[in-house]
Amino acid sequence: MVLHLTHWGTFEAEGDGQRLTEVRPWKGDPEPQPLIGNIASAQHHPVRIDRPHVRAGWAEHGPGAPGRGDEPFVPVSWETALELLSAELRRVYGEHGPRAVFGGSYGWGSAGRFHHAQSQVHRFLNSLGGYVRSVGSYSYGAAEALTPHVIGNLEWLLAASTSWPVLARHTELVVAFGGLSEKNSVVAPGGIGRHEQQSWVKQARARGCRFVSVSPLADDDHAEAETEWIAPRPGSDAAMMLALAYVLDAEGLADHDFLDRCTVGYPKFARYLRGESDGVAKTPEWAEAISGVPVARLVELAREMARSRTMIMVSWSLQRARFGEQPLWLGVVLAAMLGQFGLPGGGFGHGYGSSSDVGQPRRIASAPSLPQGQNGIDEFIPVARIADLLLNPGQEYDYNGERRVYPNIRLVYWCGGNPFHHHQDLARLREAFARPDTVVVHEPFWTATARHADIVLPSTMSIERDDFGAGRKDSLFFPMHALTEPHADARDDYTVFTELAKQLGVADRFTEGRDAQDWLRHLYTEWRDRLGRKGHELPSFDEFWDSDVLEIPVPDRDQVLLAEFRADPQGHPLSTPSGKIEIFSETIDGFGYPDCPGHPVWLEPEEWLGGAQAEVFPLHLIANQPKAKLHSQLDMGEHSQSTKIHGREPARMNPADAAARGLADGAVVRVFNNRGSCLAGLVLSSAVRPGVVQLSTGAWYDPDPADPSFCRHGNPNVLTGDVPTSKLGQGSTGQHALVQVEPYTDPAPPLTVLGPPAITTGPPG
């Protein structure tokens, strides 16, 4: 058996050279996950891309030909595909320069560190002179902009989070805004070797720790936590948090010694809290009218927080909504008012339950990876503004204190990602993708992004190539041997880019004279030597390559966020402008953004159950992450398909809401609003708050040929709005939307995404 790392765990596998014959969880994983069942069934699925293809209209008429997303594809040889692509790259760079090229890729394409699609495409485009890049992420774009002003760089905050062993031993009360999702806790960027969070939660609960989940979903947590469920109206968390802060302030429960020593701006925030600045006191009565959470529970919860060692958790989901910066900032403020930052088991954390790496203690160094090189230009967009970029060249926009302009993109190069999963308002994104001259995609499968490209190059899966891998904070570092030959005529990205680099005269710059195996040896040896100079002895590359796994040392498993800062704020300042936690930010206030002022506030969303739009669309859609796959990866896989209802993505609804609409469990329903509609299979569940429908993301976009706003498969992003969190973060707001649900009485239309698109023959040959 050979070990292989994925984003959702490690598995042992056997193969016959062409396909996997057996896949089972690694015996070293104490909490193995069923998602590995998608691997073998996906490898040779009919939707796998077998050879290079070119869109028929582009092949006949060249760059800029209309019909993207509607036309059939022409299969071509690798020689022809690379000649066409190198000529187009030469044209665009020669006529328009690197500011006309957008280098996509969201980075989840492979768990391997060398064959990492994002690194490969960015290194290649940098070899040509550069490209327009994206910053931030769909997962936590608002947080990435906000936290440097308030508490510190988000990457540091996630890495320095208090470790789960500390929480298990010391925390008395966990208040998890957005829940503590078990399904999200089993995945991590780059991979996860051992799943342990379930055991830590179980240990904490056995010791007497209480868990409170603030979420529209009762099962948005671990069963072992025996969680108390509080279900405010979706989108009203900031109002609820302000009421908790009001009680702490009014009843003298705030730790003013900590606030004075370690924070700035509390007096200004307190004036808002008390209603002195706007005439509205943020009382529990005020918050009950907005959130629906009873006054008595708000008051008692605030008191419980003050008398307990309390960890305030805010999931990534809360900031994936309109004004998402506010509840995240308020989580920091509540923890500061409790004065428990830096104490074992107390304080604040962002992303517990959102990814398995949050709460893992830091290792001595990250695993080696392919360097991306130097970008020749400094032009970027926030990642969630891709449709705005393509639709509005030359338009000005605000971002994190800057006034920026969208460049004019002629060529999009996407490698290792699926924006038709991550992005919102897919009909609008489809319109945006029609605008560039050329769209190039490397992909193993015929995803919606591949179907909206002009040149499609088939990539290998990670099981079909040699690599090494470790998750973002995982201490386990795996050699990842190729388990089978590549499917059909697929090639790894490095091989493709090497050939393109040769044709474009930049081979030495891209390859540095190395093939893939040379790079693996070079990167590992360089990393090993660097750690050796710091006193950490690691095996040679050959010893590592012949082993099952290497353990990267972890110096402190009892990691506590801000312990040194708490002890000596002057000697260990934060990276914020003041060096302290900023409850009021002079910097943010100076930007003058009404949708993100200088301290956290309640801002009423345009779409929520308390607003006027709810009279037309009276259900609040929660478009959370799926349980049977990671994002949209391997949606055609056996495990993912086992959860479908009549082939559609399942949508959960409270039985009372279903009864009011005459909807039966297991029926095909139409979920719709003024942006679009989709079909889904209905699941009735009392774990869903009344007034809420939960339809996870991840179903491959299958638009009706006559109406791209209608997805026949159940992708909720035909319903979600392409609007930013705020001018500060410009983050994704894909978590929430208002919808209506009705029976679908027509015969369910056939799905097309589980097979290849239309393939034709024609020029070029």
Tab-separated table of N, CA and C in Angstrom, residues 311-378:
chain	number	residue	atom	x	y	z
A	311	MET	N	-13.988	31.152	25.349
A	311	MET	CA	-13.405	31.312	24.016
A	311	MET	C	-14.503	31.784	23.068
A	312	ILE	N	-14.318	32.980	22.500
A	312	ILE	CA	-15.228	33.513	21.495
A	312	ILE	C	-14.719	33.059	20.131
A	313	MET	N	-15.511	32.259	19.444
A	313	MET	CA	-15.151	31.792	18.107
A	313	MET	C	-16.063	32.447	17.074
A	314	VAL	N	-15.470	32.880	15.978
A	314	VAL	CA	-16.235	33.435	14.855
A	314	VAL	C	-15.828	32.658	13.613
A	315	SER	N	-16.784	31.997	12.988
A	315	SER	CA	-16.467	31.190	11.812
A	315	SER	C	-16.231	32.082	10.604
A	316	TRP	N	-15.594	31.517	9.601
A	316	TRP	CA	-15.377	32.264	8.365
A	316	TRP	C	-16.696	32.614	7.695
A	317	SER	N	-17.723	31.812	7.943
A	317	SER	CA	-19.003	32.038	7.270
A	317	SER	C	-19.601	33.394	7.608
A	318	LEU	N	-19.400	33.883	8.834
A	318	LEU	CA	-20.022	35.142	9.239
A	318	LEU	C	-19.525	36.326	8.427
A	319	GLN	N	-18.254	36.285	8.005
A	319	GLN	CA	-17.764	37.426	7.233
A	319	GLN	C	-17.956	37.213	5.730
A	320	ARG	N	-18.581	36.093	5.329
A	320	ARG	CA	-18.931	35.874	3.916
A	320	ARG	C	-20.360	36.371	3.670
A	321	ALA	N	-20.638	37.572	4.109
A	321	ALA	CA	-21.977	38.146	4.008
A	321	ALA	C	-21.834	39.662	3.929
A	322	ARG	N	-22.897	40.314	3.522
A	322	ARG	CA	-22.881	41.780	3.451
A	322	ARG	C	-22.535	42.335	4.818
A	323	PHE	N	-21.589	43.277	4.862
A	323	PHE	CA	-21.071	43.879	6.090
A	323	PHE	C	-20.446	42.814	6.997
A	324	GLY	N	-19.825	41.804	6.381
A	324	GLY	CA	-19.255	40.702	7.152
A	324	GLY	C	-18.118	41.099	8.061
A	325	GLU	N	-17.527	42.265	7.842
A	325	GLU	CA	-16.464	42.710	8.737
A	325	GLU	C	-16.979	42.949	10.156
A	326	GLN	N	-18.272	43.312	10.290
A	326	GLN	CA	-18.782	43.757	11.593
A	326	GLN	C	-18.841	42.635	12.648
A	327	PRO	N	-19.452	41.475	12.380
A	327	PRO	CA	-19.455	40.438	13.415
A	327	PRO	C	-18.059	39.922	13.744
A	328	LEU	N	-17.167	39.892	12.759
A	328	LEU	CA	-15.796	39.470	13.050
A	328	LEU	C	-15.124	40.450	14.003
A	329	TRP	N	-15.243	41.726	13.720
A	329	TRP	CA	-14.653	42.757	14.585
A	329	TRP	C	-15.277	42.692	15.976
A	330	LEU	N	-16.572	42.462	16.030
A	330	LEU	CA	-17.243	42.387	17.330
A	330	LEU	C	-16.804	41.159	18.130
A	331	GLY	N	-16.449	40.080	17.458
A	331	GLY	CA	-15.900	38.939	18.182
A	331	GLY	C	-14.621	39.304	18.898
A	332	VAL	N	-13.762	40.076	18.235
A	332	VAL	CA	-12.530	40.557	18.865
A	332	VAL	C	-12.864	41.472	20.042
A	333	VAL	N	-13.839	42.358	19.843
A	333	VAL	CA	-14.212	43.309	20.895
A	333	VAL	C	-14.774	42.582	22.121
A	334	LEU	N	-15.645	41.602	21.916
A	334	LEU	CA	-16.193	40.851	23.047
A	334	LEU	C	-15.085	40.169	23.839
A	335	ALA	N	-14.147	39.534	23.132
A	335	ALA	CA	-13.045	38.871	23.826
A	335	ALA	C	-12.193	39.877	24.588
A	336	ALA	N	-12.007	41.064	24.014
A	336	ALA	CA	-11.232	42.092	24.706
A	336	ALA	C	-11.968	42.594	25.940
A	337	MET	N	-13.283	42.776	25.841
A	337	MET	CA	-14.056	43.227	26.998
A	337	MET	C	-14.023	42.191	28.123
A	338	LEU	N	-13.978	40.913	27.760
A	338	LEU	CA	-13.859	39.869	28.783
A	338	LEU	C	-12.461	39.832	29.379
A	339	GLY	N	-11.487	40.397	28.675
A	339	GLY	CA	-10.127	40.485	29.206
A	339	GLY	C	-9.387	39.168	29.232
A	340	GLN	N	-9.778	38.227	28.360
A	340	GLN	CA	-9.185	36.890	28.451
A	340	GLN	C	-8.223	36.572	27.319
A	341	PHE	N	-7.911	37.523	26.465
A	341	PHE	CA	-6.853	37.304	25.487
A	341	PHE	C	-5.567	36.920	26.208
A	342	GLY	N	-4.878	35.904	25.700
A	342	GLY	CA	-3.603	35.502	26.275
A	342	GLY	C	-3.709	34.537	27.420
A	343	LEU	N	-4.927	34.242	27.899
A	343	LEU	CA	-5.112	33.255	28.957
A	343	LEU	C	-5.390	31.890	28.338
A	344	PRO	N	-4.857	30.809	28.899
A	344	PRO	CA	-5.110	29.479	28.339
A	344	PRO	C	-6.604	29.168	28.279
A	345	GLY	N	-7.108	28.902	27.090
A	345	GLY	CA	-8.512	28.537	26.930
A	345	GLY	C	-9.451	29.691	26.753
A	346	GLY	N	-8.990	30.935	26.895
A	346	GLY	CA	-9.842	32.100	26.730
A	346	GLY	C	-9.439	32.909	25.515
A	347	GLY	N	-10.223	33.961	25.244
A	347	GLY	CA	-9.867	34.867	24.157
A	347	GLY	C	-10.725	34.710	22.935
A	348	PHE	N	-10.081	34.662	21.773
A	348	PHE	CA	-10.782	34.772	20.488
A	348	PHE	C	-10.112	33.868	19.466
A	349	GLY	N	-10.913	33.364	18.535
A	349	GLY	CA	-10.362	32.615	17.416
A	349	GLY	C	-11.246	32.759	16.203
A	350	HIS	N	-10.625	32.894	15.041
A	350	HIS	CA	-11.363	33.029	13.783
A	350	HIS	C	-11.102	31.798	12.926
A	351	GLY	N	-12.114	30.972	12.735
A	351	GLY	CA	-11.967	29.839	11.837
A	351	GLY	C	-11.953	28.479	12.486
A	352	TYR	N	-12.088	28.407	13.825
A	352	TYR	CA	-12.299	27.093	14.429
A	352	TYR	C	-13.568	26.501	13.815
A	353	GLY	N	-13.480	25.268	13.351
A	353	GLY	CA	-14.622	24.659	12.704
A	353	GLY	C	-14.779	25.040	11.246
A	354	SER	N	-13.937	25.945	10.745
A	354	SER	CA	-13.968	26.314	9.329
A	354	SER	C	-12.923	25.560	8.526
A	355	SER	N	-11.850	25.162	9.170
A	355	SER	CA	-10.768	24.424	8.524
A	355	SER	C	-10.008	23.676	9.607
A	356	SER	N	-9.508	22.503	9.275
A	356	SER	CA	-8.883	21.673	10.307
A	356	SER	C	-7.565	22.241	10.807
A	357	ASP	N	-6.958	23.171	10.071
A	357	ASP	CA	-5.659	23.676	10.517
A	357	ASP	C	-5.776	24.756	11.584
A	358	VAL	N	-6.956	25.360	11.770
A	358	VAL	CA	-7.111	26.375	12.810
A	358	VAL	C	-7.179	25.660	14.162
A	359	GLY	N	-6.245	25.986	15.031
A	359	GLY	CA	-6.126	25.296	16.309
A	359	GLY	C	-5.018	24.272	16.331
A	360	GLN	N	-4.358	24.057	15.200
A	360	GLN	CA	-3.156	23.231	15.181
A	360	GLN	C	-1.964	24.101	15.562
A	361	PRO	N	-1.104	23.642	16.453
A	361	PRO	CA	0.062	24.458	16.821
A	361	PRO	C	1.051	24.580	15.675
A	362	ARG	N	1.799	25.666	15.694
A	362	ARG	CA	2.722	25.949	14.599
A	362	ARG	C	3.911	24.990	14.582
A	363	ARG	N	4.275	24.562	13.385
A	363	ARG	CA	5.471	23.759	13.182
A	363	ARG	C	6.675	24.687	13.003
A	364	ILE	N	7.869	24.132	12.933
A	364	ILE	CA	9.068	24.985	12.849
A	364	ILE	C	9.183	25.684	11.499
A	365	ALA	N	8.603	25.084	10.464
A	365	ALA	CA	8.688	25.690	9.136
A	365	ALA	C	7.618	25.089	8.246
A	366	SER	N	7.194	25.849	7.250
A	366	SER	CA	6.297	25.317	6.237
A	366	SER	C	7.042	24.322	5.367
A	367	ALA	N	6.290	23.427	4.734
A	367	ALA	CA	6.894	22.472	3.821
A	367	ALA	C	7.419	23.199	2.585
A	368	PRO	N	8.402	22.637	1.897
A	368	PRO	CA	8.938	23.293	0.697
A	368	PRO	C	7.905	23.338	-0.415
A	369	SER	N	7.996	24.351	-1.252
A	369	SER	CA	7.062	24.508	-2.373
A	369	SER	C	7.773	25.220	-3.512
A	370	LEU	N	7.162	25.165	-4.679
A	370	LEU	CA	7.752	25.779	-5.865
A	370	LEU	C	7.675	27.297	-5.763
A	371	PRO	N	8.797	28.012	-5.876
A	371	PRO	CA	8.732	29.484	-5.859
A	371	PRO	C	8.052	30.013	-7.112
A	372	GLN	N	7.261	31.067	-6.933
A	372	GLN	CA	6.474	31.603	-8.040
A	372	GLN	C	7.217	32.642	-8.865
A	373	GLY	N	8.382	33.069	-8.417
A	373	GLY	CA	9.126	34.063	-9.172
A	373	GLY	C	8.637	35.472	-8.905
A	374	GLN	N	9.147	36.407	-9.670
A	374	GLN	CA	8.861	37.819	-9.458
A	374	GLN	C	7.906	38.333	-10.518
A	375	ASN	N	6.779	38.890	-10.080
A	375	ASN	CA	5.825	39.491	-11.005
A	375	ASN	C	6.368	40.828	-11.482
A	376	GLY	N	6.371	41.018	-12.796
A	376	GLY	CA	6.918	42.249	-13.359
A	376	GLY	C	6.035	43.462	-13.188
A	377	ILE	N	4.779	43.269	-12.757
A	377	ILE	CA	3.875	44.397	-12.530
A	377	ILE	C	3.206	44.216	-11.166
A	378	ASP	N	2.712	45.298	-10.615
A	378	ASP	CA	2.002	45.242	-9.337
A	378	ASP	C	0.555	45.656	-9.568
